[in-house]
Structure formats: C-alpha cells, structure tokens
Amino acid sequence: MSRRVLVCAVLALVFAAPAAAARSWAQPQIKIVTSHGLMGSKPSAFRPADPLLAGELADLVTGLTGKEAPMAADPGATVTIAQLDAQLVSALGLLPAARQFSAGARAAGLAPTRYFGTETVARLIGLRVNHPTAQDALEVGPYDPATRAEAAYSAARVLAITAGDVELVGGLASTFQLPALTTLQQDVLQTAVSLVGYPYVWGGTSELPQDPFGTGKEVPGGFDCSGFAWRIFKLQAYPGADLLPSTLKGRSTYAMSGEVARAKRIPLQRLLPGDLLFFGAAGPKSKPNQIDHMGVYMGNGWFVQSSDEGVALAPLTSSWYAKRFAWARRPLAEAGLG
C-alpha cells in the first residue's frame, strides 16, 4: 500500500467513526437526565465539559416542569452557576423562599448579593456538588460558566426532589429573621453573606483563584470551613477593628477551637451574631483535636459555613448540627470590641 493510500485510509477511519465520549464525573446523572429525554437522548453524545447555553437551559426547565420557559434573549449565551441555580429554584416554585432569605438579610442591615436567596435555596435542596479534594480544579463559583455536567447533576437532583422537600425549605425560609446587629456584627456578617455560593475548596481562603498549599497548582476560588472563618476574621479589614485579625492565630479547626480557654467557651444558649461555632462528634464533650467543622453564627438559630454545599446558610438549633455543637468563641469580644 502506498503512503498516500495509507494516509487516506486512516483519515477515512477517523472521520467515519466518532471518538468515544470521555467519561464524566457526572455520568450517573447524565444517564438519568437523558433517560428522561432531557439535554439529549444519548449519554455518549452529551458533551459534559461544554458550557451550558441559555437556550439549552430554557429547554431543560421546560422539560423538567412541563411548562414553556421564557425564551432566552440570547440562546447562545453561556449560563453562570448562579443563573442555573436561579432558574431551577424558580422551576421548583421556591422563588418566594429565596426572596424571604434575601429580605431577612436586608432587614438586618445587610446587603445580600443578587443571587443570595436563590443560592441559599439551591444549597439547602442539594443542587450543587462538592467535588473530591483531588478534583478541586472542577469547582465553580457562582459567576463562573456552568458546564453541561453541572447542569445534569442539578437536573437529576430536581427530578428526585419531593413535595416534602420543597415544603421543608419553604418552612425554613419563613424562620430566617436575624436579630438587631451592632455595626461591627453587620460588617462581619456582610463579608460572610457576600461569599454565599462559592464552592468548598480544601485549604481555600479566597474567592479568587489560589494556591493554598504553595505547590504551584492553582485551584478555583473557594473555602474550607476554617478557611472561611480565616477569610472573614483574619483577612478582611473592618473600620475600628484593627485588633480583630490578631484574635485568630492557628489556621485549622483544631487550633481555632483550642485557642479559647475552657472557662470562656460559649454554650449554645448564649450565642451572639459573629460568634465562631465549633462542631465535633462528641458534642460539648469534644476535645479541640476532635473538632472537625466550624461556622459563623448569624443569630436566631442560623449560621453560615463552608461545607459540602459550599458557602451556605444552615439552621443550627433545628438540625443535627445542634447535637454536634461543641462550643463557640467570640472574636469580637476577644479583640475588645464588645
């Protein structure tokens, strides 16, 4: 066979048989949504890494609800994670709940982001996924383009959500009312709520791309639980609070929880907005080296954290978190700020 004939034969094979689609981290969810005739009918042709387009999202919402979704102004525009979440929250009939969360934050003097309410609801109902630590490069922030794989994961979750789930979130939203806040409590919680929607990233302390461990390997913006507290209290400057960053010395949950003397540990019944919450398997009997999670108290039974749902709000006293609550510390008082 001549060289020219051989090259032609190879090219014929390349163009005659499409390459097998790369297996996606969301393959189980892709199979679910395509089996429902959503986003195509064949997992092998799904294109999971492609950005989600506005026209595709409109078709997805129509397929999930059975109701014609509004036509996108630009069907070819890419969709952000926040826009994806907002559309799916609306499709589930949970926009009133999202608005209640935003209204509750504003009533306390905070300025929530445009997507604060829908991002809060999206995480309460599990629309987002936390990628394994080794795959943190896959994490996406609220203003990053959503991939078709992320959309498939969310759509599969929507298909599994029950009326009871929707009712539960609606009920939770009605309880989100924060107490009167001091100016500094407002400042601290404003930083916290501005970060709602960012992903959980191991070692992360920033909403910007970062290299948490100095390895030369950059990961997306996001936070682990103690990195979230570090961002709020250590890295953010507040007027009249120059001593606040010095209150936190160690970076881990173990260190932060152990820096406060036992006599100054704050119990569940005495929490104030801006307190740092610590959780352990043994609850109040936990030792500092058993503390495996933390968050920031907002008031009236709500706190904000970075966990599997990313940076999100969570109920404290009405959930399993209450059993794991160990103690709290009060950085504002430790800094002599009341």
PDB file of C-alpha atoms in Angstrom, residues 1-7:
ATOM      1  CA  MET A   1       0.000   0.000   0.000  1.00  0.00           C
ATOM      2  CA  SER A   2       1.405   3.412  -0.941  1.00  0.00           C
ATOM      3  CA  ARG A   3       1.932   6.061   1.731  1.00  0.00           C
ATOM      4  CA  ARG A   4      -0.754   8.240   0.170  1.00  0.00           C
ATOM      5  CA  VAL A   5      -3.309   5.410   0.180  1.00  0.00           C
ATOM      6  CA  LEU A   6      -2.432   4.601   3.809  1.00  0.00           C
ATOM      7  CA  VAL A   7      -2.962   8.200   4.920  1.00  0.00           C
TER       8      VAL A   7
END
